[in-house]
Structures are given as C-alpha cells and as structure tokens.
Amino acid sequence: MRRKAIITVILTAGTAVALSTAPASAAGAGTPAAMSQSRPAAHTQVVRSRIANHFDLLAGQLPENVALAPDGTAYVTFAAARQVAAVIPGGATTILATMPEPADGGVHTPVLKFALTTGIVRTADGTLYFLYASGDAGSTGLYRLRPGGAPQRIAALPADGLPNGLALDERTGTFYATDSVLGTITTVPLRGGTAEVWSAAPELAATGFLGANGVQVRRGAVWATNLDQGTLLRVPVRHGRPGQVEVRATGLVGIDDFAFLGDDVLAALNGPNQVVRIAPDGTSTTLLDAADGLQNPTSVAVRDDTAHVFSAAYTTAADPNLLLAQLSCR
C-alpha cells in the first residue's frame, strides 16, 4: 500500500508539470525571444529509435537521472524506489544501492512528499555520486558509492530543499547541485565537505512547482534548466564565482535534464513527452515524441551517435523506459 501511495503522489506532482505553462522570461542581456518549435532540420535527424528497456512502475523504478560509462552501462537513479541501478541497454538491470526510508516515510520532503534519489555522476574510477532528497536533515545530501561498497554521505544539503541535478567540473574537482525548491546552485568539493550556495539568482527560482533542475558544466560555464520558467540558462564561471545569468532559450514547457550534442543541446521536456534539439540561437526542433515511445522523459545522455533517453511515466503511468535513438548530424 505504501508503494501505491507514493505512485499516487508522483502522478499528482507530475500532473502539475504536464499542465504548467512557461512564462516569458524577463528581457535582458543575452535573452532570446521565445523559442519556436518544429520537426527536425535536415542536418539533425533520428535515423531509428527503439525502446531498449522497460522498468517496473509499481516498484518505483522511475528513472530520474543517468550517467553513462564507457562500456555503455547506464547508471540510473530510480526516484520513488530510492535506488541507484546499473542498466545494460537491452539487458539486465542491477540494483546497486537502496537508500533507507526516513522515519516519517518521506512526507516532509518538500513539494513531492516522498523521499527520492535524483542527480548522478560517475567518475573515471567507477565511483558514483548521487543526490538524495528526503526532507530529513540527517540524510538529505550528496552521497558517494564506490564499486562494491555502500553509500556514504559526503555533504549534507538543506532538508527544506529538493536537491535535483548534479554535475562535476573535473578540472576544479567541484560538484554543482541544483535545488528545485530553494532555487539555488550549490557547490561541494569532490572529496566532500561543506556545501556552499554558489548562485541564488532569480532565474533559478520556482514559480509554483519546481525551479532549477538539470545542470551541466561546459567550457567555463555552468548550464542549468528551470522547469517552472521553461528556460535553458548559462552561468559563466568568473574566478570560481557566478557571472551574470544568460537565458539561452525560453518557452520550453516542462524542461528537465539535458545533454550536449556538439554546440547544440538535447533536452527532455517532461510533460509534453518530447526530446528537443536546442540550437545556439535558442530555437528548437522536436526530435522525439510520444509516438516514439516517450513517457514523460526526464534525462538524456549522448554517446557517439546514440541518445539514451530515460522516461519516468510520471503522468502517463504506463511504461517507464529507456529509449535509444541513433542520430544523424550533418
């Protein structure tokens, strides 16, 4: 019964995502007009796509975030199950860790009211780092999971927030974690330690549901999405501190996590059931949609010419899955 109750909460929360509208961003330096959307341009095409894996909805196997290994294994967080798993595309799924449920059942987790695993990063030595949001000060935070080991918290994060996206700047050994409730980006050293708020810019804020979401580090900047505001953001790193936030794209209703494809961005739009390609000028083209099998996509990872798209089925309540899409970029 407990599992069914969690799924009900997820579907209720997911409905807010699906029905939300993205307000136009305030005008400012580097802010583009609202994006237009169309089918893919000739130089970016999906050659073929297929559903490679299906996950167990009632067991809480709702994939939230992914980190790809060189051998093709996808390391995934299953949100409602509070798990970290290794997924072989088209093959087996192995549970690597399950986080203990908080004493209150997670009902004090802000907004969502259930404890969940969220962002994940893998380093070259096979160590996994992931976020856990539980509404409990004793367990909310950033965790390290070494191969064959058990999760160890290396940094506490605010229990009244919802840590969500996670990225690592390998050059400086710094993690960047978004908080979707507090509207912040926080830094933590790779070795662990005290978390510090790096940016609390208004562009990161929630406006009714969840704000800052996915995050990536690229070419001297931290990129993030804002689900409520429907935006893709770039924050230059100036001597370790945040520069002025640049709104690179708007009108992206339900935008979740994303990945880079050259100078373009592939982003998951959760409620609309789409994966879009965002060009450097802020315009977007739809690459995949519900007809391809998407079920509320949450995260995208790209290796070579293949996009790995994970769907959590938050509102479709049918088929959380992994879709593989072969891309042609010319």
mmCIF file of C-alpha atoms in Angstrom:
data_model
loop_
_atom_site.group_PDB
_atom_site.id
_atom_site.type_symbol
_atom_site.label_atom_id
_atom_site.label_comp_id
_atom_site.label_asym_id
_atom_site.label_seq_id
_atom_site.Cartn_x
_atom_site.Cartn_y
_atom_site.Cartn_z
ATOM 1 C CA MET A 1 0.000 0.000 0.000
ATOM 2 C CA ARG A 2 2.858 2.346 0.779
ATOM 3 C CA ARG A 3 4.238 1.969 -2.755
ATOM 4 C CA LYS A 4 0.839 2.715 -4.315
ATOM 5 C CA ALA A 5 0.534 5.840 -2.171
ATOM 6 C CA ILE A 6 3.913 7.076 -3.389
ATOM 7 C CA ILE A 7 2.953 6.483 -7.010
ATOM 8 C CA THR A 8 -0.255 8.476 -6.455
ATOM 9 C CA VAL A 9 1.773 11.391 -5.068
ATOM 10 C CA ILE A 10 4.157 11.208 -8.017
ATOM 11 C CA LEU A 11 1.340 11.267 -10.535
ATOM 12 C CA THR A 12 -0.279 14.228 -8.784
ATOM 13 C CA ALA A 13 3.028 16.118 -8.793
ATOM 14 C CA GLY A 14 3.693 15.121 -12.383
ATOM 15 C CA THR A 15 0.322 16.482 -13.432
ATOM 16 C CA ALA A 16 1.473 19.899 -12.270
ATOM 17 C CA VAL A 17 4.437 19.563 -14.631
ATOM 18 C CA ALA A 18 2.277 18.497 -17.540
ATOM 19 C CA LEU A 19 -0.220 21.323 -17.063
ATOM 20 C CA SER A 20 2.283 24.067 -16.260
ATOM 21 C CA THR A 21 2.904 26.891 -18.668
ATOM 22 C CA ALA A 22 6.255 28.588 -19.129
ATOM 23 C CA PRO A 23 6.046 32.362 -18.640
ATOM 24 C CA ALA A 24 8.104 34.576 -20.922
ATOM 25 C CA SER A 25 11.469 35.421 -19.368
ATOM 26 C CA ALA A 26 12.195 38.995 -18.460
ATOM 27 C CA ALA A 27 14.061 40.909 -21.120
ATOM 28 C CA GLY A 28 17.780 41.288 -20.523
ATOM 29 C CA ALA A 29 21.233 40.931 -21.982
ATOM 30 C CA GLY A 30 21.563 37.732 -23.946
ATOM 31 C CA THR A 31 17.876 36.826 -23.566
ATOM 32 C CA PRO A 32 16.370 35.450 -26.791
ATOM 33 C CA ALA A 33 12.770 35.661 -27.855
ATOM 34 C CA ALA A 34 10.518 32.720 -27.017
ATOM 35 C CA MET A 35 11.643 29.677 -28.934
ATOM 36 C CA SER A 36 9.851 28.327 -31.951
ATOM 37 C CA GLN A 37 9.459 24.567 -32.315
ATOM 38 C CA SER A 38 9.311 22.443 -35.453
ATOM 39 C CA ARG A 39 10.219 18.998 -36.703
ATOM 40 C CA PRO A 40 13.983 18.316 -37.053
ATOM 41 C CA ALA A 41 16.010 20.299 -39.556
ATOM 42 C CA ALA A 42 17.698 18.365 -42.341
ATOM 43 C CA HIS A 43 21.097 18.328 -40.636
ATOM 44 C CA THR A 44 19.797 16.650 -37.446
ATOM 45 C CA GLN A 45 17.724 13.527 -37.841
ATOM 46 C CA VAL A 46 16.736 10.455 -35.866
ATOM 47 C CA VAL A 47 17.776 7.540 -38.054
ATOM 48 C CA ARG A 48 15.977 4.985 -35.898
ATOM 49 C CA SER A 49 14.778 4.576 -32.339
ATOM 50 C CA ARG A 50 13.662 1.719 -30.140
ATOM 51 C CA ILE A 51 12.652 1.026 -26.570
ATOM 52 C CA ALA A 52 15.564 -0.958 -25.133
ATOM 53 C CA ASN A 53 14.397 -1.461 -21.529
ATOM 54 C CA HIS A 54 11.145 -1.356 -19.585
ATOM 55 C CA PHE A 55 11.089 -0.646 -15.848
ATOM 56 C CA ASP A 56 8.676 -1.535 -13.044
ATOM 57 C CA LEU A 57 6.282 1.337 -12.345
ATOM 58 C CA LEU A 58 4.773 -0.123 -9.188
ATOM 59 C CA ALA A 59 8.214 -0.925 -7.771
ATOM 60 C CA GLY A 60 9.057 2.787 -8.049
ATOM 61 C CA GLN A 61 11.569 2.269 -10.871
ATOM 62 C CA LEU A 62 11.021 5.743 -12.277
ATOM 63 C CA PRO A 63 14.345 6.812 -13.826
ATOM 64 C CA GLU A 64 15.263 10.352 -12.866
ATOM 65 C CA ASN A 65 18.879 10.833 -13.943
ATOM 66 C CA VAL A 66 21.664 8.970 -15.744
ATOM 67 C CA ALA A 67 25.442 8.755 -16.022
ATOM 68 C CA LEU A 68 26.889 6.698 -18.890
ATOM 69 C CA ALA A 69 30.000 4.519 -18.559
ATOM 70 C CA PRO A 70 32.420 3.919 -21.472
ATOM 71 C CA ASP A 71 31.171 0.324 -21.837
ATOM 72 C CA GLY A 72 27.598 1.538 -22.453
ATOM 73 C CA THR A 73 26.248 0.762 -18.988
ATOM 74 C CA ALA A 74 23.830 3.429 -17.788
ATOM 75 C CA TYR A 75 23.933 4.257 -14.094
ATOM 76 C CA VAL A 76 20.487 5.456 -13.124
ATOM 77 C CA THR A 77 18.616 6.802 -10.129
ATOM 78 C CA PHE A 78 15.161 5.264 -9.641
ATOM 79 C CA ALA A 79 13.363 8.123 -7.904
ATOM 80 C CA ALA A 80 10.485 6.563 -5.947
ATOM 81 C CA ALA A 81 12.385 3.367 -5.152
ATOM 82 C CA ARG A 82 15.217 5.465 -3.612
ATOM 83 C CA GLN A 83 17.660 3.375 -5.619
ATOM 84 C CA VAL A 84 20.798 3.564 -7.724
ATOM 85 C CA ALA A 85 20.948 0.969 -10.505
ATOM 86 C CA ALA A 86 23.152 -0.203 -13.364
ATOM 87 C CA VAL A 87 21.205 -0.665 -16.603
ATOM 88 C CA ILE A 88 22.591 -2.534 -19.592
ATOM 89 C CA PRO A 89 20.685 -1.250 -22.640
ATOM 90 C CA GLY A 90 18.616 -4.155 -23.890
ATOM 91 C CA GLY A 91 19.832 -6.276 -20.975
ATOM 92 C CA ALA A 92 19.759 -6.631 -17.220
ATOM 93 C CA THR A 93 19.110 -4.054 -14.526
ATOM 94 C CA THR A 94 21.109 -4.444 -11.300
ATOM 95 C CA ILE A 95 20.231 -2.545 -8.118
ATOM 96 C CA LEU A 96 23.437 -1.197 -6.573
ATOM 97 C CA ALA A 97 22.005 0.615 -3.554
ATOM 98 C CA THR A 98 18.700 1.398 -1.877
ATOM 99 C CA MET A 99 18.548 4.381 0.435
ATOM 100 C CA PRO A 100 16.781 3.837 3.772
ATOM 101 C CA GLU A 101 13.367 5.418 4.009
ATOM 102 C CA PRO A 102 13.196 8.250 6.553
ATOM 103 C CA ALA A 103 11.299 7.594 9.773
ATOM 104 C CA ASP A 104 8.395 9.789 8.644
ATOM 105 C CA GLY A 105 8.137 7.949 5.337
ATOM 106 C CA GLY A 106 9.428 10.991 3.461
ATOM 107 C CA VAL A 107 6.241 13.028 3.796
ATOM 108 C CA HIS A 108 8.263 16.087 4.784
ATOM 109 C CA THR A 109 10.191 16.077 1.516
ATOM 110 C CA PRO A 110 9.267 19.483 0.066
ATOM 111 C CA VAL A 111 6.665 19.584 -2.734
ATOM 112 C CA LEU A 112 6.842 15.894 -3.685
ATOM 113 C CA LYS A 113 6.193 14.423 -0.198
ATOM 114 C CA PHE A 114 8.257 11.279 -0.771
ATOM 115 C CA ALA A 115 11.987 10.589 -0.469
ATOM 116 C CA LEU A 116 13.822 10.184 -3.777
ATOM 117 C CA THR A 117 17.216 9.729 -5.400
ATOM 118 C CA THR A 118 17.916 12.333 -8.094
ATOM 119 C CA GLY A 119 21.102 13.529 -9.859
ATOM 120 C CA ILE A 120 24.002 11.156 -10.525
ATOM 121 C CA VAL A 121 27.617 11.454 -11.733
ATOM 122 C CA ARG A 122 30.193 8.751 -12.477
ATOM 123 C CA THR A 123 33.942 9.380 -12.269
ATOM 124 C CA ALA A 124 36.598 7.544 -14.278
ATOM 125 C CA ASP A 125 37.426 5.154 -11.432
ATOM 126 C CA GLY A 126 33.838 3.870 -11.399
ATOM 127 C CA THR A 127 32.753 5.775 -8.297
ATOM 128 C CA LEU A 128 29.179 7.047 -8.367
ATOM 129 C CA TYR A 129 27.994 10.242 -6.717
ATOM 130 C CA PHE A 130 24.293 10.922 -6.305
ATOM 131 C CA LEU A 131 21.789 13.147 -4.538
ATOM 132 C CA TYR A 132 19.172 12.054 -2.037
ATOM 133 C CA ALA A 133 16.226 14.277 -1.053
ATOM 134 C CA SER A 134 14.346 13.009 1.995
ATOM 135 C CA GLY A 135 13.081 16.022 3.941
ATOM 136 C CA ASP A 136 15.314 14.790 6.773
ATOM 137 C CA ALA A 137 18.386 16.724 7.901
ATOM 138 C CA GLY A 138 20.164 13.516 8.820
ATOM 139 C CA SER A 139 20.020 12.006 5.331
ATOM 140 C CA THR A 140 19.436 14.687 2.662
ATOM 141 C CA GLY A 141 22.664 15.289 0.775
ATOM 142 C CA LEU A 142 25.344 14.219 -1.679
ATOM 143 C CA TYR A 143 26.478 10.580 -1.479
ATOM 144 C CA ARG A 144 29.468 8.606 -2.735
ATOM 145 C CA LEU A 145 29.094 4.981 -3.848
ATOM 146 C CA ARG A 146 32.333 3.144 -4.592
ATOM 147 C CA PRO A 147 32.213 -0.107 -6.613
ATOM 148 C CA GLY A 148 31.063 -2.898 -4.313
ATOM 149 C CA GLY A 149 30.570 -0.508 -1.425
ATOM 150 C CA ALA A 150 27.713 1.172 0.433
ATOM 151 C CA PRO A 151 26.514 4.784 0.048
ATOM 152 C CA GLN A 152 28.331 7.308 2.212
ATOM 153 C CA ARG A 153 27.106 10.864 2.672
ATOM 154 C CA ILE A 154 29.920 13.284 1.893
ATOM 155 C CA ALA A 155 27.957 16.537 2.165
ATOM 156 C CA ALA A 156 24.741 17.495 3.934
ATOM 157 C CA LEU A 157 22.212 19.561 1.979
ATOM 158 C CA PRO A 158 19.207 21.540 3.282
ATOM 159 C CA ALA A 159 16.300 19.292 4.276
ATOM 160 C CA ASP A 160 13.827 22.042 3.351
ATOM 161 C CA GLY A 161 15.052 21.934 -0.246
ATOM 162 C CA LEU A 162 14.962 19.418 -3.081
ATOM 163 C CA PRO A 163 18.454 18.674 -4.445
ATOM 164 C CA ASN A 164 17.906 17.598 -8.039
ATOM 165 C CA GLY A 165 20.573 17.969 -10.755
ATOM 166 C CA LEU A 166 24.255 17.122 -10.280
ATOM 167 C CA ALA A 167 27.328 17.892 -12.392
ATOM 168 C CA LEU A 168 31.080 17.696 -11.817
ATOM 169 C CA ASP A 169 33.708 20.123 -13.025
ATOM 170 C CA GLU A 170 36.593 17.658 -13.321
ATOM 171 C CA ARG A 171 39.119 20.453 -13.869
ATOM 172 C CA THR A 172 38.490 22.027 -10.453
ATOM 173 C CA GLY A 173 37.092 18.987 -8.624
ATOM 174 C CA THR A 174 33.844 20.785 -7.854
ATOM 175 C CA PHE A 175 30.292 19.448 -7.841
ATOM 176 C CA TYR A 176 27.411 21.713 -8.812
ATOM 177 C CA ALA A 177 23.978 20.713 -7.493
ATOM 178 C CA THR A 178 20.683 22.406 -8.277
ATOM 179 C CA ASP A 179 17.902 22.746 -5.730
ATOM 180 C CA SER A 180 14.469 22.858 -7.345
ATOM 181 C CA VAL A 181 12.666 24.222 -4.277
ATOM 182 C CA LEU A 182 15.206 26.714 -2.946
ATOM 183 C CA GLY A 183 16.126 27.899 -6.461
ATOM 184 C CA THR A 184 19.879 27.597 -5.999
ATOM 185 C CA ILE A 185 23.037 26.063 -7.377
ATOM 186 C CA THR A 186 25.322 24.745 -4.627
ATOM 187 C CA THR A 187 28.964 23.669 -4.795
ATOM 188 C CA VAL A 188 30.618 20.764 -2.971
ATOM 189 C CA PRO A 189 34.271 19.685 -3.263
ATOM 190 C CA LEU A 190 34.867 16.310 -4.923
ATOM 191 C CA ARG A 191 36.320 14.967 -1.677
ATOM 192 C CA GLY A 192 33.188 16.093 0.193
ATOM 193 C CA GLY A 193 32.751 18.701 2.893
ATOM 194 C CA THR A 194 30.621 21.771 3.417
ATOM 195 C CA ALA A 195 28.117 22.707 0.726
ATOM 196 C CA GLU A 196 28.038 26.389 -0.247
ATOM 197 C CA VAL A 197 25.365 28.250 -2.187
ATOM 198 C CA TRP A 198 27.050 29.341 -5.407
ATOM 199 C CA SER A 199 24.104 31.131 -7.012
ATOM 200 C CA ALA A 200 20.600 32.071 -5.920
ATOM 201 C CA ALA A 201 19.805 34.155 -8.999
ATOM 202 C CA PRO A 202 16.096 34.796 -9.659
ATOM 203 C CA GLU A 203 16.386 32.903 -12.931
ATOM 204 C CA LEU A 204 16.770 29.721 -10.841
ATOM 205 C CA ALA A 205 13.643 30.240 -8.740
ATOM 206 C CA ALA A 206 10.497 28.136 -8.743
ATOM 207 C CA THR A 207 7.285 29.915 -9.683
ATOM 208 C CA GLY A 208 4.740 27.408 -8.445
ATOM 209 C CA PHE A 209 6.201 23.913 -8.636
ATOM 210 C CA LEU A 210 9.928 23.275 -9.264
ATOM 211 C CA GLY A 211 12.630 25.657 -10.443
ATOM 212 C CA ALA A 212 16.300 24.874 -11.167
ATOM 213 C CA ASN A 213 16.519 21.306 -12.433
ATOM 214 C CA GLY A 214 19.145 19.821 -14.763
ATOM 215 C CA VAL A 215 22.754 21.019 -14.678
ATOM 216 C CA GLN A 216 25.913 20.535 -16.754
ATOM 217 C CA VAL A 217 29.396 22.076 -16.765
ATOM 218 C CA ARG A 218 30.817 23.073 -20.145
ATOM 219 C CA ARG A 219 33.537 25.416 -21.425
ATOM 220 C CA GLY A 220 33.890 27.640 -18.387
ATOM 221 C CA ALA A 221 30.199 27.870 -17.580
ATOM 222 C CA VAL A 222 27.501 26.119 -15.596
ATOM 223 C CA TRP A 223 24.360 25.394 -17.621
ATOM 224 C CA ALA A 224 21.015 24.715 -15.941
ATOM 225 C CA THR A 225 17.343 24.387 -16.725
ATOM 226 C CA ASN A 226 14.350 25.861 -14.914
ATOM 227 C CA LEU A 227 11.269 23.656 -15.163
ATOM 228 C CA ASP A 228 8.730 26.253 -13.999
ATOM 229 C CA GLN A 229 10.149 29.065 -16.119
ATOM 230 C CA GLY A 230 10.753 26.813 -19.140
ATOM 231 C CA THR A 231 14.274 28.103 -19.680
ATOM 232 C CA LEU A 232 17.795 26.968 -20.546
ATOM 233 C CA LEU A 233 20.386 29.022 -18.653
ATOM 234 C CA ARG A 234 24.134 29.608 -18.901
ATOM 235 C CA VAL A 235 26.087 30.970 -15.935
ATOM 236 C CA PRO A 236 29.713 31.912 -16.691
ATOM 237 C CA VAL A 237 32.241 30.972 -14.027
ATOM 238 C CA ARG A 238 34.374 34.033 -13.157
ATOM 239 C CA HIS A 239 37.320 33.083 -10.932
ATOM 240 C CA GLY A 240 35.129 30.476 -9.284
ATOM 241 C CA ARG A 241 32.165 32.798 -8.788
ATOM 242 C CA PRO A 242 28.995 33.074 -10.923
ATOM 243 C CA GLY A 243 28.757 35.710 -13.616
ATOM 244 C CA GLN A 244 25.530 37.191 -14.961
ATOM 245 C CA VAL A 245 22.939 34.564 -15.847
ATOM 246 C CA GLU A 246 22.309 34.258 -19.591
ATOM 247 C CA VAL A 247 18.897 32.981 -20.693
ATOM 248 C CA ARG A 248 19.759 30.946 -23.775
ATOM 249 C CA ALA A 249 16.286 29.586 -24.617
ATOM 250 C CA THR A 250 12.706 30.082 -23.436
ATOM 251 C CA GLY A 251 9.290 28.520 -23.975
ATOM 252 C CA LEU A 252 10.490 25.030 -23.004
ATOM 253 C CA VAL A 253 7.495 23.813 -21.008
ATOM 254 C CA GLY A 254 8.418 21.090 -18.525
ATOM 255 C CA ILE A 255 12.144 21.086 -19.345
ATOM 256 C CA ASP A 256 14.033 18.575 -17.204
ATOM 257 C CA ASP A 257 17.588 17.343 -17.783
ATOM 258 C CA PHE A 258 19.715 17.733 -20.919
ATOM 259 C CA ALA A 259 22.930 16.811 -22.714
ATOM 260 C CA PHE A 260 25.211 18.474 -25.242
ATOM 261 C CA LEU A 261 25.486 17.401 -28.873
ATOM 262 C CA GLY A 262 28.317 19.498 -30.276
ATOM 263 C CA ASP A 263 27.189 23.096 -29.769
ATOM 264 C CA ASP A 264 23.552 22.033 -29.570
ATOM 265 C CA VAL A 265 21.571 20.833 -26.555
ATOM 266 C CA LEU A 266 19.274 17.818 -26.413
ATOM 267 C CA ALA A 267 16.660 18.392 -23.714
ATOM 268 C CA ALA A 268 13.898 16.276 -22.209
ATOM 269 C CA LEU A 269 10.521 18.029 -21.963
ATOM 270 C CA ASN A 270 8.721 16.054 -19.308
ATOM 271 C CA GLY A 271 5.038 16.969 -19.629
ATOM 272 C CA PRO A 272 4.967 17.420 -23.428
ATOM 273 C CA ASN A 273 6.644 13.999 -23.932
ATOM 274 C CA GLN A 274 9.340 15.385 -26.214
ATOM 275 C CA VAL A 275 13.070 15.489 -26.730
ATOM 276 C CA VAL A 276 14.124 18.654 -28.487
ATOM 277 C CA ARG A 277 17.334 19.889 -30.056
ATOM 278 C CA ILE A 278 18.147 23.454 -28.999
ATOM 279 C CA ALA A 279 20.391 25.373 -31.385
ATOM 280 C CA PRO A 280 22.848 28.049 -30.201
ATOM 281 C CA ASP A 281 20.370 30.759 -31.289
ATOM 282 C CA GLY A 282 17.714 29.379 -28.919
ATOM 283 C CA THR A 283 15.415 27.830 -31.499
ATOM 284 C CA SER A 284 14.362 24.220 -31.074
ATOM 285 C CA THR A 285 13.318 21.272 -33.193
ATOM 286 C CA THR A 286 11.459 18.207 -31.982
ATOM 287 C CA LEU A 287 13.473 15.020 -32.377
ATOM 288 C CA LEU A 288 11.319 12.508 -30.475
ATOM 289 C CA ASP A 289 7.826 12.475 -29.019
ATOM 290 C CA ALA A 290 5.155 10.191 -27.578
ATOM 291 C CA ALA A 291 4.766 8.394 -30.905
ATOM 292 C CA ASP A 292 8.333 7.144 -30.450
ATOM 293 C CA GLY A 293 7.521 5.744 -27.008
ATOM 294 C CA LEU A 294 8.446 8.628 -24.711
ATOM 295 C CA GLN A 295 6.675 8.522 -21.341
ATOM 296 C CA ASN A 296 7.499 11.781 -19.534
ATOM 297 C CA PRO A 297 11.227 11.864 -20.367
ATOM 298 C CA THR A 298 13.448 13.056 -17.528
ATOM 299 C CA SER A 299 17.028 12.748 -18.758
ATOM 300 C CA VAL A 300 19.152 12.462 -21.891
ATOM 301 C CA ALA A 301 22.715 11.212 -22.333
ATOM 302 C CA VAL A 302 24.646 11.026 -25.607
ATOM 303 C CA ARG A 303 27.483 8.695 -26.554
ATOM 304 C CA ASP A 304 28.846 8.688 -30.115
ATOM 305 C CA ASP A 305 25.750 8.895 -32.344
ATOM 306 C CA THR A 306 23.272 7.432 -29.865
ATOM 307 C CA ALA A 307 20.986 9.288 -27.471
ATOM 308 C CA HIS A 308 19.874 7.449 -24.326
ATOM 309 C CA VAL A 309 16.521 8.854 -23.199
ATOM 310 C CA PHE A 310 15.006 7.780 -19.876
ATOM 311 C CA SER A 311 11.276 8.195 -19.253
ATOM 312 C CA ALA A 312 9.682 8.082 -15.793
ATOM 313 C CA ALA A 313 5.977 7.821 -16.792
ATOM 314 C CA TYR A 314 5.047 10.329 -14.078
ATOM 315 C CA THR A 315 1.691 11.223 -15.677
ATOM 316 C CA THR A 316 1.302 8.548 -18.334
ATOM 317 C CA ALA A 317 1.510 5.940 -15.547
ATOM 318 C CA ALA A 318 2.175 3.235 -18.118
ATOM 319 C CA ASP A 319 5.729 2.425 -19.151
ATOM 320 C CA PRO A 320 8.872 3.909 -17.576
ATOM 321 C CA ASN A 321 11.565 3.019 -20.087
ATOM 322 C CA LEU A 322 14.887 3.578 -21.821
ATOM 323 C CA LEU A 323 14.734 4.654 -25.459
ATOM 324 C CA LEU A 324 17.801 4.502 -27.712
ATOM 325 C CA ALA A 325 17.854 6.860 -30.693
ATOM 326 C CA GLN A 326 20.508 6.757 -33.404
ATOM 327 C CA LEU A 327 21.193 10.280 -34.635
ATOM 328 C CA SER A 328 22.481 11.602 -37.921
ATOM 329 C CA CYS A 329 24.122 15.019 -37.672
ATOM 330 C CA ARG A 330 25.148 16.541 -40.991
#
